[in-house]
mmCIF file of C-alpha atoms in Angstrom:
data_model
loop_
_atom_site.group_PDB
_atom_site.id
_atom_site.type_symbol
_atom_site.label_atom_id
_atom_site.label_comp_id
_atom_site.label_asym_id
_atom_site.label_seq_id
_atom_site.Cartn_x
_atom_site.Cartn_y
_atom_site.Cartn_z
ATOM 1 C CA MET A 1143 100.177 100.388 106.784
ATOM 2 C CA MET A 1144 103.126 99.543 108.979
ATOM 3 C CA ARG A 1145 103.954 102.266 111.446
ATOM 4 C CA LYS A 1146 107.222 104.072 110.850
ATOM 5 C CA MET A 1147 110.180 102.392 112.499
ATOM 6 C CA SER A 1148 112.403 104.269 114.905
ATOM 7 C CA MET A 1149 115.469 102.436 113.642
ATOM 8 C CA ASN A 1150 116.638 100.229 110.831
ATOM 9 C CA LEU A 1151 116.164 96.748 112.273
ATOM 10 C CA ARG A 1152 118.549 95.342 109.696
ATOM 11 C CA ARG A 1153 121.409 97.011 111.546
ATOM 12 C CA LEU A 1154 120.819 94.725 114.514
ATOM 13 C CA PRO A 1155 122.739 91.799 112.957
ATOM 14 C CA SER A 1156 125.921 93.807 113.531
ATOM 15 C CA LEU A 1157 125.428 93.330 117.281
ATOM 16 C CA PRO A 1158 127.265 90.337 118.796
ATOM 17 C CA HIS A 1159 124.645 87.584 118.781
ATOM 18 C CA TRP A 1160 126.479 85.766 121.562
ATOM 19 C CA LEU A 1161 125.106 88.354 124.028
ATOM 20 C CA VAL A 1162 121.972 86.184 123.958
ATOM 21 C CA PRO A 1163 123.217 82.777 122.772
ATOM 22 C CA SER A 1164 119.789 81.090 122.538
ATOM 23 C CA ALA A 1165 118.044 81.697 119.204
ATOM 24 C CA ILE A 1166 114.576 81.205 120.634
ATOM 25 C CA LEU A 1167 115.305 83.568 123.532
ATOM 26 C CA ARG A 1168 116.561 86.221 121.089
ATOM 27 C CA ILE A 1169 113.346 85.880 119.108
ATOM 28 C CA TYR A 1170 111.147 86.178 122.199
ATOM 29 C CA ILE A 1171 112.986 89.253 123.455
ATOM 30 C CA ILE A 1172 113.076 91.157 120.159
ATOM 31 C CA TYR A 1173 109.476 90.255 119.335
ATOM 32 C CA LEU A 1174 108.313 91.487 122.754
ATOM 33 C CA TRP A 1175 110.263 94.711 122.258
ATOM 34 C CA ARG A 1176 108.629 95.399 118.889
ATOM 35 C CA HIS A 1177 105.086 94.060 119.394
ATOM 36 C CA ARG A 1178 104.631 94.526 123.161
ATOM 37 C CA ARG A 1179 103.508 90.909 123.554
ATOM 38 C CA TRP A 1180 105.089 87.476 123.638
ATOM 39 C CA PRO A 1181 104.962 85.515 120.378
ATOM 40 C CA ASP A 1182 103.109 82.210 120.338
ATOM 41 C CA LEU A 1183 105.642 79.880 118.753
ATOM 42 C CA THR A 1184 103.883 76.615 119.636
ATOM 43 C CA ASN A 1185 100.664 77.561 117.820
ATOM 44 C CA PRO A 1186 101.526 80.627 115.719
ATOM 45 C CA LYS A 1187 98.598 82.336 114.031
ATOM 46 C CA ARG A 1188 99.792 85.851 113.295
ATOM 47 C CA PHE A 1189 101.914 86.550 110.242
ATOM 48 C CA SER A 1190 104.579 88.088 112.493
ATOM 49 C CA GLU A 1191 104.650 84.895 114.599
ATOM 50 C CA LEU A 1192 104.845 82.636 111.548
ATOM 51 C CA VAL A 1193 107.901 84.540 110.341
ATOM 52 C CA GLN A 1194 109.566 83.799 113.712
ATOM 53 C CA TRP A 1195 108.554 80.119 113.452
ATOM 54 C CA ARG A 1196 110.113 79.985 110.001
ATOM 55 C CA LYS A 1197 113.402 81.360 111.325
ATOM 56 C CA LEU A 1198 113.643 78.474 113.772
ATOM 57 C CA HIS A 1199 112.309 75.570 111.715
ATOM 58 C CA ASP A 1200 112.068 76.187 107.961
ATOM 59 C CA HIS A 1201 115.473 75.564 106.395
ATOM 60 C CA ASP A 1202 114.468 74.872 102.816
ATOM 61 C CA PRO A 1203 117.729 74.828 100.781
ATOM 62 C CA MET A 1204 116.081 76.890 98.034
ATOM 63 C CA MET A 1205 115.651 79.842 100.376
ATOM 64 C CA PRO A 1206 119.337 80.922 100.477
ATOM 65 C CA PHE A 1207 119.522 80.495 96.701
ATOM 66 C CA LEU A 1208 116.586 82.831 96.055
ATOM 67 C CA ALA A 1209 117.615 85.287 98.790
ATOM 68 C CA ASP A 1210 120.956 85.755 96.989
ATOM 69 C CA LYS A 1211 120.314 88.720 94.699
ATOM 70 C CA ILE A 1212 122.783 87.531 92.054
ATOM 71 C CA ALA A 1213 121.560 83.924 91.967
ATOM 72 C CA ALA A 1214 117.884 84.975 92.068
ATOM 73 C CA LYS A 1215 118.303 87.344 89.138
ATOM 74 C CA LYS A 1216 119.899 84.608 87.023
ATOM 75 C CA HIS A 1217 117.135 82.195 88.019
ATOM 76 C CA VAL A 1218 114.388 84.664 87.041
ATOM 77 C CA ALA A 1219 116.095 85.408 83.718
ATOM 78 C CA ARG A 1220 116.111 81.680 82.916
ATOM 79 C CA LEU A 1221 112.526 81.240 84.106
ATOM 80 C CA LEU A 1222 110.863 84.336 82.647
ATOM 81 C CA GLY A 1223 113.359 85.843 80.229
ATOM 82 C CA ASP A 1224 116.091 88.481 80.355
ATOM 83 C CA GLU A 1225 113.583 91.290 79.860
ATOM 84 C CA TRP A 1226 112.270 90.704 83.397
ATOM 85 C CA THR A 1227 115.570 91.547 85.072
ATOM 86 C CA ILE A 1228 117.366 94.836 85.622
ATOM 87 C CA PRO A 1229 120.752 94.803 83.856
ATOM 88 C CA THR A 1230 123.763 94.088 86.061
ATOM 89 C CA CYS A 1231 126.515 96.663 85.623
ATOM 90 C CA TRP A 1232 128.938 94.749 87.836
ATOM 91 C CA SER A 1233 129.063 92.221 90.673
ATOM 92 C CA GLY A 1234 131.839 90.863 92.853
ATOM 93 C CA PRO A 1235 133.257 90.488 96.380
ATOM 94 C CA THR A 1236 135.597 93.510 96.310
ATOM 95 C CA LEU A 1237 134.716 96.988 95.116
ATOM 96 C CA PRO A 1238 137.073 98.639 92.613
ATOM 97 C CA GLU A 1239 138.798 101.925 93.365
ATOM 98 C CA GLN A 1240 136.701 103.635 90.696
ATOM 99 C CA PRO A 1241 133.554 102.420 88.914
ATOM 100 C CA SER A 1242 133.851 101.479 85.256
ATOM 101 C CA TRP A 1243 130.090 101.679 84.707
ATOM 102 C CA PRO A 1244 128.007 104.818 84.066
ATOM 103 C CA TYR A 1245 126.249 107.040 86.601
ATOM 104 C CA PRO A 1246 123.670 107.082 88.106
ATOM 105 C CA PHE A 1247 123.623 103.608 89.610
ATOM 106 C CA ILE A 1248 122.629 101.797 92.780
ATOM 107 C CA LEU A 1249 125.115 99.756 94.785
ATOM 108 C CA LYS A 1250 123.634 96.862 96.784
ATOM 109 C CA ALA A 1251 124.840 94.067 99.020
ATOM 110 C CA SER A 1252 123.993 90.851 97.202
ATOM 111 C CA HIS A 1253 123.640 88.867 100.453
ATOM 112 C CA GLY A 1254 121.251 90.946 102.572
ATOM 113 C CA CYS A 1255 118.442 93.482 102.763
ATOM 114 C CA ASN A 1256 118.266 97.259 103.142
ATOM 115 C CA GLN A 1257 121.915 97.656 102.177
ATOM 116 C CA ASN A 1258 121.960 99.914 99.139
ATOM 117 C CA ILE A 1259 123.320 103.312 98.136
ATOM 118 C CA ILE A 1260 122.399 105.495 95.165
ATOM 119 C CA CYS A 1261 125.403 107.068 93.427
ATOM 120 C CA ARG A 1262 124.311 109.915 91.173
ATOM 121 C CA ASP A 1263 127.765 111.272 90.272
ATOM 122 C CA PRO A 1264 131.478 110.634 91.037
ATOM 123 C CA ALA A 1265 131.289 112.717 94.238
ATOM 124 C CA ASP A 1266 129.109 109.974 95.801
ATOM 125 C CA TRP A 1267 131.436 107.053 95.108
ATOM 126 C CA GLU A 1268 134.101 107.309 97.800
ATOM 127 C CA SER A 1269 131.572 107.700 100.598
ATOM 128 C CA ALA A 1270 129.507 104.824 99.203
ATOM 129 C CA ARG A 1271 132.564 102.619 98.955
ATOM 130 C CA ARG A 1272 133.545 103.254 102.596
ATOM 131 C CA ARG A 1273 130.030 102.487 103.822
ATOM 132 C CA ALA A 1274 129.664 99.389 101.682
ATOM 133 C CA ILE A 1275 132.844 97.773 102.989
ATOM 134 C CA ARG A 1276 131.105 97.439 106.356
ATOM 135 C CA TRP A 1277 128.402 95.289 104.731
ATOM 136 C CA ILE A 1278 131.006 92.627 104.049
ATOM 137 C CA ASP A 1279 132.732 92.836 107.418
ATOM 138 C CA ALA A 1280 129.625 92.628 109.629
ATOM 139 C CA PRO A 1281 127.817 89.306 110.167
ATOM 140 C CA TYR A 1282 124.392 89.109 108.568
ATOM 141 C CA GLY A 1283 121.429 86.957 109.561
ATOM 142 C CA LEU A 1284 122.669 86.101 113.057
ATOM 143 C CA TRP A 1285 121.082 88.531 115.506
ATOM 144 C CA LEU A 1286 117.661 88.391 113.840
ATOM 145 C CA ASP A 1287 118.078 84.638 113.215
ATOM 146 C CA GLU A 1288 117.282 84.873 109.517
ATOM 147 C CA TRP A 1289 118.768 81.543 108.571
ATOM 148 C CA ALA A 1290 118.469 81.942 104.798
ATOM 149 C CA TYR A 1291 120.994 84.816 104.735
ATOM 150 C CA ARG A 1292 123.748 83.296 106.842
ATOM 151 C CA ASP A 1293 125.668 81.345 104.213
ATOM 152 C CA ILE A 1294 125.068 83.464 101.103
ATOM 153 C CA PRO A 1295 128.453 84.492 99.649
ATOM 154 C CA ARG A 1296 129.258 88.070 100.656
ATOM 155 C CA GLY A 1297 129.404 90.485 97.786
ATOM 156 C CA TYR A 1298 128.015 93.416 95.856
ATOM 157 C CA ILE A 1299 125.851 94.018 92.847
ATOM 158 C CA VAL A 1300 125.547 97.254 90.854
ATOM 159 C CA GLU A 1301 122.505 98.110 88.753
ATOM 160 C CA PRO A 1302 121.388 101.204 86.822
ATOM 161 C CA TYR A 1303 119.358 103.602 88.949
ATOM 162 C CA LEU A 1304 115.772 103.437 87.703
ATOM 163 C CA GLY A 1305 114.247 106.320 89.660
ATOM 164 C CA THR A 1306 114.158 110.041 89.020
ATOM 165 C CA ALA A 1307 116.138 112.860 90.617
ATOM 166 C CA SER A 1308 113.439 113.287 93.262
ATOM 167 C CA ALA A 1309 111.876 109.844 93.709
ATOM 168 C CA LEU A 1310 112.693 106.156 93.842
ATOM 169 C CA PRO A 1311 110.593 103.841 91.680
ATOM 170 C CA VAL A 1312 107.413 102.469 93.261
ATOM 171 C CA ASP A 1313 107.930 99.052 94.868
ATOM 172 C CA TYR A 1314 105.289 96.346 94.267
ATOM 173 C CA LYS A 1315 105.760 93.494 96.731
ATOM 174 C CA ILE A 1316 103.644 90.429 95.967
ATOM 175 C CA TYR A 1317 102.753 88.111 98.868
ATOM 176 C CA VAL A 1318 102.547 84.539 97.543
ATOM 177 C CA PHE A 1319 101.029 81.803 99.726
ATOM 178 C CA SER A 1320 101.475 78.197 98.584
ATOM 179 C CA GLY A 1321 101.891 79.285 94.983
ATOM 180 C CA LYS A 1322 98.992 81.776 94.944
ATOM 181 C CA ALA A 1323 99.571 85.531 94.725
ATOM 182 C CA ALA A 1324 97.218 87.011 97.335
ATOM 183 C CA LEU A 1325 98.379 90.498 98.353
ATOM 184 C CA ILE A 1326 100.236 93.462 96.875
ATOM 185 C CA GLN A 1327 102.154 95.777 99.183
ATOM 186 C CA VAL A 1328 102.857 99.100 97.445
ATOM 187 C CA HIS A 1329 105.712 101.223 98.812
ATOM 188 C CA LEU A 1330 105.528 104.934 98.052
ATOM 189 C CA ASP A 1331 107.747 108.008 98.504
ATOM 190 C CA ARG A 1332 110.710 106.210 100.044
ATOM 191 C CA GLN A 1333 112.852 109.351 99.942
ATOM 192 C CA SER A 1334 110.348 111.738 101.528
ATOM 193 C CA ASP A 1335 107.179 110.391 103.187
ATOM 194 C CA HIS A 1336 107.689 106.619 103.082
ATOM 195 C CA ARG A 1337 104.473 104.667 103.516
ATOM 196 C CA TRP A 1338 102.914 101.523 102.168
ATOM 197 C CA ILE A 1339 99.404 100.431 101.296
ATOM 198 C CA LEU A 1340 98.148 96.867 101.003
ATOM 199 C CA PHE A 1341 95.828 95.776 98.184
ATOM 200 C CA ASP A 1342 94.253 92.516 97.100
ATOM 201 C CA PRO A 1343 94.686 91.281 93.487
ATOM 202 C CA GLN A 1344 91.525 93.199 92.437
ATOM 203 C CA TRP A 1345 93.176 96.391 93.791
ATOM 204 C CA ASN A 1346 90.839 96.706 96.760
ATOM 205 C CA GLN A 1347 92.500 98.643 99.573
ATOM 206 C CA LEU A 1348 93.161 96.599 102.737
ATOM 207 C CA SER A 1349 95.330 98.914 104.835
ATOM 208 C CA ARG A 1350 95.681 102.632 105.510
ATOM 209 C CA LEU A 1351 91.926 102.841 105.134
ATOM 210 C CA ASN A 1352 91.770 106.560 105.876
ATOM 211 C CA ASP A 1353 94.083 107.374 102.968
ATOM 212 C CA VAL A 1354 92.223 108.632 99.900
ATOM 213 C CA ASP A 1355 95.361 109.472 97.899
ATOM 214 C CA LEU A 1356 95.707 105.986 96.439
ATOM 215 C CA PRO A 1357 98.097 104.922 93.671
ATOM 216 C CA PRO A 1358 96.559 103.355 90.579
ATOM 217 C CA ALA A 1359 97.185 99.719 89.810
ATOM 218 C CA PRO A 1360 100.295 99.228 87.666
ATOM 219 C CA GLU A 1361 99.694 98.498 84.013
ATOM 220 C CA SER A 1362 101.589 95.236 84.369
ATOM 221 C CA LEU A 1363 99.832 94.007 87.550
ATOM 222 C CA ALA A 1364 98.509 90.823 85.927
ATOM 223 C CA LYS A 1365 102.000 89.991 84.643
ATOM 224 C CA MET A 1366 103.498 90.604 88.092
ATOM 225 C CA LEU A 1367 100.969 88.348 89.824
ATOM 226 C CA ASP A 1368 101.436 85.533 87.312
ATOM 227 C CA SER A 1369 105.222 85.746 87.436
ATOM 228 C CA ALA A 1370 105.336 85.879 91.235
ATOM 229 C CA GLU A 1371 103.488 82.557 91.291
ATOM 230 C CA LYS A 1372 105.989 81.071 88.850
ATOM 231 C CA ILE A 1373 108.975 82.220 90.910
ATOM 232 C CA ALA A 1374 107.733 80.901 94.275
ATOM 233 C CA PRO A 1375 105.449 77.890 93.713
ATOM 234 C CA ARG A 1376 106.942 75.629 96.398
ATOM 235 C CA PHE A 1377 106.872 77.818 99.497
ATOM 236 C CA ASP A 1378 104.165 78.301 102.131
ATOM 237 C CA PHE A 1379 105.021 81.973 101.833
ATOM 238 C CA ALA A 1380 107.404 84.148 99.851
ATOM 239 C CA ARG A 1381 107.374 87.807 98.887
ATOM 240 C CA ILE A 1382 108.376 88.639 95.322
ATOM 241 C CA ASP A 1383 109.269 92.274 94.597
ATOM 242 C CA PHE A 1384 108.840 94.114 91.302
ATOM 243 C CA TYR A 1385 109.140 97.581 89.808
ATOM 244 C CA GLU A 1386 107.276 98.899 86.800
ATOM 245 C CA ILE A 1387 109.476 100.808 84.363
ATOM 246 C CA ALA A 1388 107.822 102.391 81.302
ATOM 247 C CA GLY A 1389 104.835 100.100 81.742
ATOM 248 C CA GLU A 1390 106.913 96.918 81.936
ATOM 249 C CA PRO A 1391 107.578 94.837 85.080
ATOM 250 C CA LYS A 1392 111.089 94.320 86.414
ATOM 251 C CA PHE A 1393 112.019 91.752 89.045
ATOM 252 C CA GLY A 1394 113.554 93.095 92.263
ATOM 253 C CA GLU A 1395 114.201 90.354 94.820
ATOM 254 C CA VAL A 1396 112.738 87.474 96.842
ATOM 255 C CA THR A 1397 112.187 87.872 100.581
ATOM 256 C CA PHE A 1398 111.268 85.206 103.139
ATOM 257 C CA TYR A 1399 111.283 87.357 106.289
ATOM 258 C CA PRO A 1400 109.525 90.676 105.493
ATOM 259 C CA GLY A 1401 110.540 93.204 108.125
ATOM 260 C CA SER A 1402 111.925 90.183 109.997
ATOM 261 C CA GLY A 1403 108.353 89.770 111.256
ATOM 262 C CA LEU A 1404 108.954 92.693 113.613
ATOM 263 C CA ASP A 1405 107.012 95.550 112.006
ATOM 264 C CA PRO A 1406 103.625 96.230 113.657
ATOM 265 C CA PHE A 1407 100.574 96.247 111.398
ATOM 266 C CA ASP A 1408 98.023 99.017 111.099
ATOM 267 C CA PRO A 1409 95.298 98.012 111.557
ATOM 268 C CA PRO A 1410 96.604 95.296 113.932
ATOM 269 C CA GLU A 1411 93.978 92.800 112.704
ATOM 270 C CA LEU A 1412 95.942 92.443 109.478
ATOM 271 C CA ASP A 1413 98.578 90.433 111.319
ATOM 272 C CA LEU A 1414 96.032 87.684 112.043
ATOM 273 C CA ALA A 1415 94.323 87.972 108.658
ATOM 274 C CA ILE A 1416 97.577 87.561 106.716
ATOM 275 C CA GLY A 1417 98.660 84.764 109.049
ATOM 276 C CA ALA A 1418 95.415 82.942 108.263
ATOM 277 C CA ARG A 1419 96.254 83.098 104.555
ATOM 278 C CA TRP A 1420 99.641 81.524 105.276
ATOM 279 C CA LEU A 1421 98.108 78.723 107.372
ATOM 280 C CA ALA A 1422 95.226 78.051 104.980
ATOM 281 C CA GLY A 1423 97.494 76.626 102.305
ATOM 282 C CA SER A 1424 100.453 75.611 104.434
ATOM 283 C CA ILE A 1425 102.752 73.068 102.842
ATOM 284 C CA SER A 1426 105.327 72.737 105.609
ATOM 285 C CA GLY A 1427 104.142 75.133 108.304
ATOM 286 C CA PRO A 1428 103.780 74.509 112.026
ATOM 287 C CA LYS A 1429 101.744 71.310 112.343
ATOM 288 C CA SER A 1430 102.954 70.319 115.803
ATOM 289 C CA GLN A 1431 104.408 71.704 118.986
ATOM 290 C CA CYS A 1432 107.643 73.620 118.644
ATOM 291 C CA PRO A 1433 110.406 70.961 119.054
ATOM 292 C CA ASN A 1434 113.519 71.321 121.202
ATOM 293 C CA ARG A 1435 112.432 74.607 122.720
ATOM 294 C CA GLN A 1436 115.047 75.916 125.084
ATOM 295 C CA TRP A 1437 113.001 78.662 126.730
ATOM 296 C CA GLU A 1438 109.556 80.195 126.619
ATOM 297 C CA PRO A 1439 107.978 82.985 128.651
ATOM 298 C CA GLN A 1440 105.962 82.214 131.739
ATOM 299 C CA THR A 1441 102.453 83.634 131.739
ATOM 300 C CA ALA A 1442 100.137 84.110 134.680
#
């Protein structure tokens, strides 16, 4: 399990990135702040280090396409069928004065992560609209150097709310390494006691080992694993997110920088173990020394 974060790291892109103009220096500083150690970017082995390496060097043109929530949903509908996607109530660059779609719904930024608001009734709309305008105005992908997000067209997407009055739907996040689904990260109780547990494809528990209150495997797990591999066959690593609604899987999004590589692991050994999975089947990962490095920490 990842330890609870004291702040939403995705708010950091709103800071002026020119305060630290060197991308590699920004990465070293923020990584040290979160992990209490310098990252090894010349020979990365931990998953958290490989995410930082990707920020600097992996600029696959398919990454922005699949990180765009609108484009990714259309791609998955073509690839797997419309039944795999959550219906889109509306999308666009400018929010209307009043919604023309039914409540409850969830309003999301289509160009970034962790930017979403649940609107259960008309009383929620005006506040949501004011907050969401800031998603468009603030730069995204700069401070955390998440290249894939920088040039995605700014906009919004609205979908029906699939949870209940008291709980969000369970999130199943499939870690795919070189076309092979290897891990399932299950997010629970996001509105109350948010935690996640890591499983392998046979539903063996890998994290939060002292937790005996384990969720059952979703009915559609095999479908999720197979479809995740179809969505991300060309990448060294990608995370494909799903929900299960009435026993059927629904695609959520594609992520290339989970937690921006800044969330500590518990137990810490998972960082190295998951990094080894990435490196074992690496297609385009770090095979040589980090080129054009502008700065690196001095060690004794």
